[in-house]
Short mmCIF file of C-alpha atoms in Angstrom, two decimals:
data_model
loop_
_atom_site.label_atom_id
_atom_site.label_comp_id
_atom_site.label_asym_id
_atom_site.label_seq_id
_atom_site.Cartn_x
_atom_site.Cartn_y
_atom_site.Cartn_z
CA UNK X 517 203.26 200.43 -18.29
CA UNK X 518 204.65 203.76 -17.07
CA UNK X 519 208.60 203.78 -17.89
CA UNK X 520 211.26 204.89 -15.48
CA UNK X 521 213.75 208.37 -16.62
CA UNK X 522 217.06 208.58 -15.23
CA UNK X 523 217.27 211.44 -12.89
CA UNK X 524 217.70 214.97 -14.69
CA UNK X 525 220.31 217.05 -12.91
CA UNK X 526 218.27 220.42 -13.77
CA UNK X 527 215.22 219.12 -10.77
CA UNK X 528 214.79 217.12 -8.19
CA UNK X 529 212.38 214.37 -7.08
CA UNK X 530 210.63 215.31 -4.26
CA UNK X 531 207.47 213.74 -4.65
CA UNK X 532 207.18 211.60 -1.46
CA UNK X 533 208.92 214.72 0.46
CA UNK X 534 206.67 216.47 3.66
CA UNK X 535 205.19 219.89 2.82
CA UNK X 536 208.11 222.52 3.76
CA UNK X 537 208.16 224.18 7.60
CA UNK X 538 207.60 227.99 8.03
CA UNK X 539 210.69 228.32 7.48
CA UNK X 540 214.47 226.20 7.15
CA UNK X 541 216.29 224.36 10.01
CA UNK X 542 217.69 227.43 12.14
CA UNK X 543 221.34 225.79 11.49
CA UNK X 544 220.94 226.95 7.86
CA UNK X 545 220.79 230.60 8.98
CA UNK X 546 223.33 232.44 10.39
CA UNK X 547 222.87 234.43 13.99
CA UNK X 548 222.16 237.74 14.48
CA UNK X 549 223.98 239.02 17.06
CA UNK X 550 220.57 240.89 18.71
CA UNK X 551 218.22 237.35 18.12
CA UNK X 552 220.61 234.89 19.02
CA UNK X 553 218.03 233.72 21.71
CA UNK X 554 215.05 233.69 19.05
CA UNK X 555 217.14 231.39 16.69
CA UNK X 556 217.90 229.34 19.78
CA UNK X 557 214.07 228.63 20.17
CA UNK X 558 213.64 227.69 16.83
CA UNK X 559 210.03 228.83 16.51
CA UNK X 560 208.10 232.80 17.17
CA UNK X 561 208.41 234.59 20.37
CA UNK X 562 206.42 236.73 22.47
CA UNK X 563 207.89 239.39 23.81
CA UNK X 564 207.04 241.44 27.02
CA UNK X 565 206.36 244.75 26.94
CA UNK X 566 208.62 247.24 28.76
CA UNK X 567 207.42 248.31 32.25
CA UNK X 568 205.55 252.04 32.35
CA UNK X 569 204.34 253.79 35.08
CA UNK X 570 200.99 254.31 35.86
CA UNK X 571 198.88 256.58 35.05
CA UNK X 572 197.06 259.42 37.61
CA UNK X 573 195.73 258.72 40.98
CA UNK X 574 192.45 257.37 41.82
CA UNK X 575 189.98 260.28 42.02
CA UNK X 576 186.73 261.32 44.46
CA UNK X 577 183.72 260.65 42.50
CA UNK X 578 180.20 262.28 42.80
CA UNK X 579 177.12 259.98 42.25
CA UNK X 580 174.52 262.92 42.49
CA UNK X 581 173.72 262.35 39.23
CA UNK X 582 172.78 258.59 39.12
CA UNK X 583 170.77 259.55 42.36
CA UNK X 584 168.78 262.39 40.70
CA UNK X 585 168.59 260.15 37.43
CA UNK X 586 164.77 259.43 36.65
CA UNK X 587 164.08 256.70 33.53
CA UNK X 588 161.48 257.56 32.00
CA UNK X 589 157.97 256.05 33.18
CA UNK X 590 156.82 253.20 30.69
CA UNK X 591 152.95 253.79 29.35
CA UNK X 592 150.40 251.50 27.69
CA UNK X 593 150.53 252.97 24.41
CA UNK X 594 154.36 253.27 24.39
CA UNK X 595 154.53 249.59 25.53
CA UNK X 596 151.64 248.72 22.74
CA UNK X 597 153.72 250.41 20.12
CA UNK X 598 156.64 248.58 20.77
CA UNK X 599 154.83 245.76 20.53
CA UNK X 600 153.13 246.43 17.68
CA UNK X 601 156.36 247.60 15.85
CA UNK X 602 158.35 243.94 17.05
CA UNK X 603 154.72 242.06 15.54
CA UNK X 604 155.40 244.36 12.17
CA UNK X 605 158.56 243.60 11.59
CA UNK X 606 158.13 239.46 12.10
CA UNK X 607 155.86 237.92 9.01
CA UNK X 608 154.79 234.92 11.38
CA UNK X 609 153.11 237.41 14.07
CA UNK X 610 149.71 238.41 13.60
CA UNK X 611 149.30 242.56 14.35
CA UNK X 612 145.71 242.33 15.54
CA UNK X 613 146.60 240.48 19.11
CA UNK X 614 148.83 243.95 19.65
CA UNK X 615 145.69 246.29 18.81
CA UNK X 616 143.34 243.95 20.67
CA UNK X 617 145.39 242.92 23.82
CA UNK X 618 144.38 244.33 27.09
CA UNK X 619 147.24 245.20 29.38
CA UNK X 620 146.84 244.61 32.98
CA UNK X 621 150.18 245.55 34.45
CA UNK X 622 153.52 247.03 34.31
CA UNK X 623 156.71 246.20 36.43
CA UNK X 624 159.12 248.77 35.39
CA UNK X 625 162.87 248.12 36.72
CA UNK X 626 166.34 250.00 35.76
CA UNK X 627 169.19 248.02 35.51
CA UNK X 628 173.04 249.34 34.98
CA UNK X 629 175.39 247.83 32.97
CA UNK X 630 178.82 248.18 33.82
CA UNK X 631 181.59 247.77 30.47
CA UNK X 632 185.62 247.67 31.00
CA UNK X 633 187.12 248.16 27.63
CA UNK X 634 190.98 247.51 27.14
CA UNK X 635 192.94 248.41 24.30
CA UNK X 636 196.29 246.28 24.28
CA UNK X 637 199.22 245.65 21.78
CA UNK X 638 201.06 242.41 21.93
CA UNK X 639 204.46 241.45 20.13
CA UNK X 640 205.48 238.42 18.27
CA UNK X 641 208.42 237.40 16.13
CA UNK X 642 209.27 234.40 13.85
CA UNK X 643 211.36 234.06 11.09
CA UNK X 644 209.95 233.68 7.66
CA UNK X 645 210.77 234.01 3.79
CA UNK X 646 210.15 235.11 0.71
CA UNK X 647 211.44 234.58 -3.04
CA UNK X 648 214.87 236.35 -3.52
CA UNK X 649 214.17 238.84 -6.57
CA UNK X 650 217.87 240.12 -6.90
CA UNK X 651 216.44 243.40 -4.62
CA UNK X 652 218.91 244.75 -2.38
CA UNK X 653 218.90 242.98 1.27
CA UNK X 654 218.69 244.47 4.67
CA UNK X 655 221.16 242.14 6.45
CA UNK X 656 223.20 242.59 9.69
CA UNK X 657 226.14 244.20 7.70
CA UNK X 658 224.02 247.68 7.86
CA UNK X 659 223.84 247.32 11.56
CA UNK X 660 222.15 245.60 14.39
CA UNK X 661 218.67 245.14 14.41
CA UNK X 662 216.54 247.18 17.13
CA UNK X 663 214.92 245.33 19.81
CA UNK X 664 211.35 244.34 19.20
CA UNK X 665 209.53 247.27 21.10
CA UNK X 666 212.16 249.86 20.37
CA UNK X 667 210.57 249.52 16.66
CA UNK X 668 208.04 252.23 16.15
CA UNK X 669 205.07 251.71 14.24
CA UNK X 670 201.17 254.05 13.86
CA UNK X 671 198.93 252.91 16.38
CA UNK X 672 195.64 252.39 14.82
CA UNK X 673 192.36 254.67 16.58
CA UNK X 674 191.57 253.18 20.02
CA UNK X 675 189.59 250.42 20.43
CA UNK X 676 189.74 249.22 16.51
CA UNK X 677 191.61 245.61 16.74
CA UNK X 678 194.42 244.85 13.90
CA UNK X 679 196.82 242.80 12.93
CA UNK X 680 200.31 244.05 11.35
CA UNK X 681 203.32 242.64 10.35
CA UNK X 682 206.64 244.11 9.36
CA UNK X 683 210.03 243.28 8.46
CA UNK X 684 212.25 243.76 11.61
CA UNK X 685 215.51 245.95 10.19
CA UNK X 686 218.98 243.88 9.41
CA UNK X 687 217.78 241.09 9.98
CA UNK X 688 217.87 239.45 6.20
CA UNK X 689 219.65 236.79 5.13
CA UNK X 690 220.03 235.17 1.36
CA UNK X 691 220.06 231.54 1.23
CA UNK X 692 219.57 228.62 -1.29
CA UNK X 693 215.96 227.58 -1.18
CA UNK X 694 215.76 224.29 1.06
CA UNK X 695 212.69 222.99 -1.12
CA UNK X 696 214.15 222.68 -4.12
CA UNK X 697 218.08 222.58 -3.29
CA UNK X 698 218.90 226.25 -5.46
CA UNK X 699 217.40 224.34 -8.88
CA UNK X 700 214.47 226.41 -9.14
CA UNK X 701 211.97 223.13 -10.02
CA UNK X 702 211.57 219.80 -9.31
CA UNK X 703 210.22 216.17 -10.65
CA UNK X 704 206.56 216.11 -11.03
CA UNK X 705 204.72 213.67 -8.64
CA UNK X 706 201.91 212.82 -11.12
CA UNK X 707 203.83 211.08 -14.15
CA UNK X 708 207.38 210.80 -12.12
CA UNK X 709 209.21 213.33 -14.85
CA UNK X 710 207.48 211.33 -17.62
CA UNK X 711 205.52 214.00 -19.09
CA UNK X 712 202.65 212.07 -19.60
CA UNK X 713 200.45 209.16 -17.70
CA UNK X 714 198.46 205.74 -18.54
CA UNK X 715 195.74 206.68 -20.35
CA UNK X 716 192.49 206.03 -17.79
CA UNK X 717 190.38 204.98 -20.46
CA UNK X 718 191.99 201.85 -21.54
CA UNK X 719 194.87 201.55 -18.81
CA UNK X 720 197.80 201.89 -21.03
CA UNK X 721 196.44 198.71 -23.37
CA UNK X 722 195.94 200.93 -26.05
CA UNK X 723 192.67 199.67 -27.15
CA UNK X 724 189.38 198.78 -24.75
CA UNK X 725 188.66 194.94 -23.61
CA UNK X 726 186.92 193.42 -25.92
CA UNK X 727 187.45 195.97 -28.97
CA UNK X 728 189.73 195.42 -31.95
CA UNK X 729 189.69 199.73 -32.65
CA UNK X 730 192.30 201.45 -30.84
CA UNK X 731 191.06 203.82 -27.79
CA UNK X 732 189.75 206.69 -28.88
CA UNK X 733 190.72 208.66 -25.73
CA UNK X 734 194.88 208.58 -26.45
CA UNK X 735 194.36 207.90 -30.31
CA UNK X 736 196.46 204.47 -29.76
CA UNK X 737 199.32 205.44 -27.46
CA UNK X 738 198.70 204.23 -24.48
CA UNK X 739 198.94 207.44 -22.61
CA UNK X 740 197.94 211.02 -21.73
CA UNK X 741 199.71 214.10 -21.33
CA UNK X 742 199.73 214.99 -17.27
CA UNK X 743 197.54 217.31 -16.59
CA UNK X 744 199.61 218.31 -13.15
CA UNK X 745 202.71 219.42 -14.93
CA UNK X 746 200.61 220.26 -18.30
CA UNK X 747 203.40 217.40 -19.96
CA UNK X 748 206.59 219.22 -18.89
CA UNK X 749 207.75 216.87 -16.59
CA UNK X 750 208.74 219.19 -13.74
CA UNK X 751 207.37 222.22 -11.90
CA UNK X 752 208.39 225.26 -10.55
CA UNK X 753 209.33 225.14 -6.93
CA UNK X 754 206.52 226.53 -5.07
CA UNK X 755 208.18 227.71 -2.37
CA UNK X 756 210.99 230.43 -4.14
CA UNK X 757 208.89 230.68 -7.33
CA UNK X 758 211.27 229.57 -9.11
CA UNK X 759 213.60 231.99 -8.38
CA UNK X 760 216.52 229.46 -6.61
CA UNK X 761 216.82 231.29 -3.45
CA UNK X 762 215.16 232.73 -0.53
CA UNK X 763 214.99 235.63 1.43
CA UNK X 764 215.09 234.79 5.10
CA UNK X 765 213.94 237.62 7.51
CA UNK X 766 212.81 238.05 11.10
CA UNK X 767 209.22 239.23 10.96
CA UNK X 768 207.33 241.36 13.59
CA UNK X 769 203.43 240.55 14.11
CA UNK X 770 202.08 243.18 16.23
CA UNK X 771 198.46 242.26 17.59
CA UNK X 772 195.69 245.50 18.93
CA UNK X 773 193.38 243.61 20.46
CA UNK X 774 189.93 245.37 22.74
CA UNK X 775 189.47 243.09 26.00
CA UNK X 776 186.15 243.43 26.92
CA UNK X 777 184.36 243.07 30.14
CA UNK X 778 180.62 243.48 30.86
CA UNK X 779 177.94 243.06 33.96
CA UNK X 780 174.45 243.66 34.26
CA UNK X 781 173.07 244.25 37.79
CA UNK X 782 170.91 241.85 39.05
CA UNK X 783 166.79 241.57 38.42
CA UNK X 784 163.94 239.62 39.53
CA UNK X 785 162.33 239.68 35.70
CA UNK X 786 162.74 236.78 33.31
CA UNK X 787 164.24 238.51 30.24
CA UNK X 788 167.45 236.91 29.17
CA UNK X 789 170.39 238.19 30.20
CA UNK X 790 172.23 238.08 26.90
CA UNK X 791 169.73 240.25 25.41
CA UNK X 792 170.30 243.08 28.17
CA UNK X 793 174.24 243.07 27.36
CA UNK X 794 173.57 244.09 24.28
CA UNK X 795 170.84 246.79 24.75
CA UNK X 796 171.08 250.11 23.85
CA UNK X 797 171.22 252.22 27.19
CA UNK X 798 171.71 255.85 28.50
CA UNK X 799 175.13 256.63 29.09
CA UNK X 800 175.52 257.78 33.46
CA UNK X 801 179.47 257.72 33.74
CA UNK X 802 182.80 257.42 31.16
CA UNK X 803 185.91 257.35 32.64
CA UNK X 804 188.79 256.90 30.01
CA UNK X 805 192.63 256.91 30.41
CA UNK X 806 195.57 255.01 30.00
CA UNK X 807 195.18 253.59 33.21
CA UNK X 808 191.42 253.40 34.82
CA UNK X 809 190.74 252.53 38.60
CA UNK X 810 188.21 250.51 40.56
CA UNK X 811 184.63 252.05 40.90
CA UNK X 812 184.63 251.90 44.65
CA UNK X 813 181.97 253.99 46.00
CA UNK X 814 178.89 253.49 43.77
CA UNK X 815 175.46 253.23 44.84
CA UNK X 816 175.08 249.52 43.96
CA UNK X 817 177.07 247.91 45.14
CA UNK X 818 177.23 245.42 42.40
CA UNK X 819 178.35 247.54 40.07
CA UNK X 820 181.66 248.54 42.22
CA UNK X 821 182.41 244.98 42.77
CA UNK X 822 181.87 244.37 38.66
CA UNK X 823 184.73 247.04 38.38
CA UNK X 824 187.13 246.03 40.57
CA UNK X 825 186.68 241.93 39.13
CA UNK X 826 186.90 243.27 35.99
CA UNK X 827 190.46 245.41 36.51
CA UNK X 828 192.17 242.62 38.03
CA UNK X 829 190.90 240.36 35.47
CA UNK X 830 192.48 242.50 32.86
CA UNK X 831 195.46 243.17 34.50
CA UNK X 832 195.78 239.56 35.39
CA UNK X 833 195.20 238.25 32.17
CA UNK X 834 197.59 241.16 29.90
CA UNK X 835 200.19 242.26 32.47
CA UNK X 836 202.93 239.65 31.51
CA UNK X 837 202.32 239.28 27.20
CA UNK X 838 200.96 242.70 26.34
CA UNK X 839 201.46 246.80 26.68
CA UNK X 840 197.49 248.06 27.78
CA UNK X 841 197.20 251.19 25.46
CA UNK X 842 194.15 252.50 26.97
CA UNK X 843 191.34 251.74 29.02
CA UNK X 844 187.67 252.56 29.12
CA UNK X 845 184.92 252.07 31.55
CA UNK X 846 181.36 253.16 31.50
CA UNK X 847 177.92 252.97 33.30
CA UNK X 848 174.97 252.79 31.23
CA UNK X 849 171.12 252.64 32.84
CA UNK X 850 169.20 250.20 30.91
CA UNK X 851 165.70 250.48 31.09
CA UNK X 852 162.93 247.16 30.88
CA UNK X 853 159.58 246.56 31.53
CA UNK X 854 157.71 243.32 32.28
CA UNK X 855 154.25 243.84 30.26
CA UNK X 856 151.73 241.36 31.50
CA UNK X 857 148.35 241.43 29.18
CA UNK X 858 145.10 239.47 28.41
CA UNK X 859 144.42 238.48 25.09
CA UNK X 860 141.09 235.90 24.77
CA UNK X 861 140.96 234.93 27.96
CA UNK X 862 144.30 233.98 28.83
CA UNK X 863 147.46 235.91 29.92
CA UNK X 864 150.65 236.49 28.33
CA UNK X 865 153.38 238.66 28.88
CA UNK X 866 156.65 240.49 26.98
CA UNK X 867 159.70 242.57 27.58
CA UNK X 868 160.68 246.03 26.62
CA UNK X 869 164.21 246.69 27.40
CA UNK X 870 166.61 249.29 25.83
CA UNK X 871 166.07 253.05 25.28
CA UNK X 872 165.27 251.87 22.11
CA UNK X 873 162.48 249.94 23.21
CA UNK X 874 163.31 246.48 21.75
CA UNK X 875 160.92 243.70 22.65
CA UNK X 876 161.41 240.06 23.80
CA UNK X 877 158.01 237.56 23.85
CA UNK X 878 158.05 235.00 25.44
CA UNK X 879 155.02 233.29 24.11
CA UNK X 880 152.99 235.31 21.47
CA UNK X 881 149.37 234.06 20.85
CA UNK X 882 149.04 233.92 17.34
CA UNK X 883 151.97 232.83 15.86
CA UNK X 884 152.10 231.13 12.22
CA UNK X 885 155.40 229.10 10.60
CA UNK X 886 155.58 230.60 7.19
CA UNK X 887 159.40 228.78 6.79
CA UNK X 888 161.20 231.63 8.66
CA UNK X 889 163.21 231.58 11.54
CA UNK X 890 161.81 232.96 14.60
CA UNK X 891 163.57 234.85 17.00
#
């Protein structure tokens, strides 16, 4: 039977005690005079970026170029090759229906792919802590701290998302930890400060049922060291380390994030659309600034429409929580091919689609399962 210790004034029992919030009741912590509406919320805040102007006018385009643009005109051996390169590179197709195949026609369309890129940083703040190693502390005696966006920081290259956090300036505070009350450890929850358990093997009886020997297990005693505390009774305070206090500070989390936005004009083939988002095309028009504008007067008309939907969603979706760093929109002509063919006296058909000339089948005639996944 496990026996009961007094309580030791060196720890703490906290064994039936919830796991420890981010961070200590805010009544704990003094205010700082520039966050005194942070610590009134008790919990992180987003904060919205300062109002800029925008950036230059809308300008006249030119679309001579996507008029005079020509793709160029799919063949039957650059279709077969493709084909024959997709079969070589999949161990379930067989490569003699690509040399054998008979192609009977070719419907050839260009589609344009319209992208809206937006780089945007976003500002949070919550307080957290860390063990107190006896280092000096940044606290509001050395001034007030600096409003969230008045702290400058290196913007990583545009378009790469990130996440950073730093320690907002006078804003530290040194306080007893909360976990363990300033005593550095506390009462082990496996063997109750005991230092060691009932033994498993014959329940604290000392020997087995039915067996005169003692158990082998805890040589006679009864019981086994705990293997939680490693027989010590109490452990260090996970939360300060050990170290009896904690360093309370406001921390900044700065978010980059890339909005994206993407629409492919409309076709009458049956290659799926997910596949053309991601094909490689031919670059027609970049425009890239802080601020970008609605396409307006394109040929298709789709693609203006794409670029004005796509703008407001942005703006819509970023103008109250985040600063937009930059913006980037571009037109890219993606080329595919419906390739209908005859192959043993039926007919079949496949995609090319991509200057790269990446294939999608839609049913292949001699296809084996081998155990691999086919795609």
């Amino acid at each position: 039977m496990d026996r009961d210790l007094s309580e030791d004034d060196s720890v703490v029992d906290l064994s039936f005690e919830a796991e420890s919030p981010l961070a200590p009741p805010t009544e704990l912590l003094e205010r700082l005079p520039s966050y005194d509406w942070l610590l009134q919320a008790g919990r992180g805040q987003t904060f919205f970026p300062p109002l800029e102007a925008l950036g230059r006018p809308q300008e006249q385009r030119s679309w001579s170029s996507f008029l005079e643009h020509r793709v160029p005109v799919m063949t039957e051996d650059v279709a077969r090759e493709a084909l024959l390169s997709f079969v070589n590179s999949k161990c379930c197709y067989s490569s003699t229906v690509a040399g054998d195949l008979v192609i009977r026609e070719l419907n050839q369309q260009t589609l344009c792919r319209y992208r809206l890129e937006t780089f945007s940083e976003s500002r949070i703040s919550e307080w957290t802590f860390q063990p107190f190693t006896n280092h000096s502390v940044d606290g509001p005696q050395r001034g007030a701290s600096p409003r969230l966006w008045d702290i400058k920081v290196q913007v990583p290259p545009m378009f790469q998302e990130d996440i950073r956090k730093f320690q907002v300036p006078h804003s530290s505070l040194v306080k007893e930890c909360h976990k363990c009350h300033g005593r550095g450890r506390y009462k082990c929850s496996g063997c109750h400060g005991a230092g060691t358990v009932r033994c498993p093997s014959c329940c604290g009886a000392k020997r087995k049922a039915k067996q005169s020997r003692r158990c082998q297990l805890c040589a006679g005693s009864g019981r086994r060291r705990c293997s939680t505390c490693s027989g010590r009774g109490n452990k260090t305070c996970a939360t300060c380390k050990g170290e009896k206090k904690l360093l309370h500070f406001i921390q900044l989390i700065i978010m980059w994030k890339n909005s994206l936005f993407e629409f492919v004009s409309e076709h009458r083939l049956n290659c799926p659309r997910e596949l053309l988002a991601k094909a490689k095309g031919e670059n027609l028009f970049k425009d890239e600034n802080s601020v970008v504008y609605p396409i307006v007067d394109f040929p298709l008309r789709d693609i203006s429409l794409a670029s004005q939907r796509g703008i407001a969603e942005h703006s819509a979706a970023l103008a109250s929580r985040a600063r937009v760093l930059q913006q980037r929109q571009t037109i890219e002509l993606i080329p595919l091919t419906e390739v209908h063919y005859w192959y043993q006296g039926k007919t079949y058909v496949y995609y090319i689609y991509g200057t790269d000339h990446q294939v999608y089948v839609v049913d292949y005639p001699e296809r084996y399962c081998c155990g691999c996944t086919i795609v």
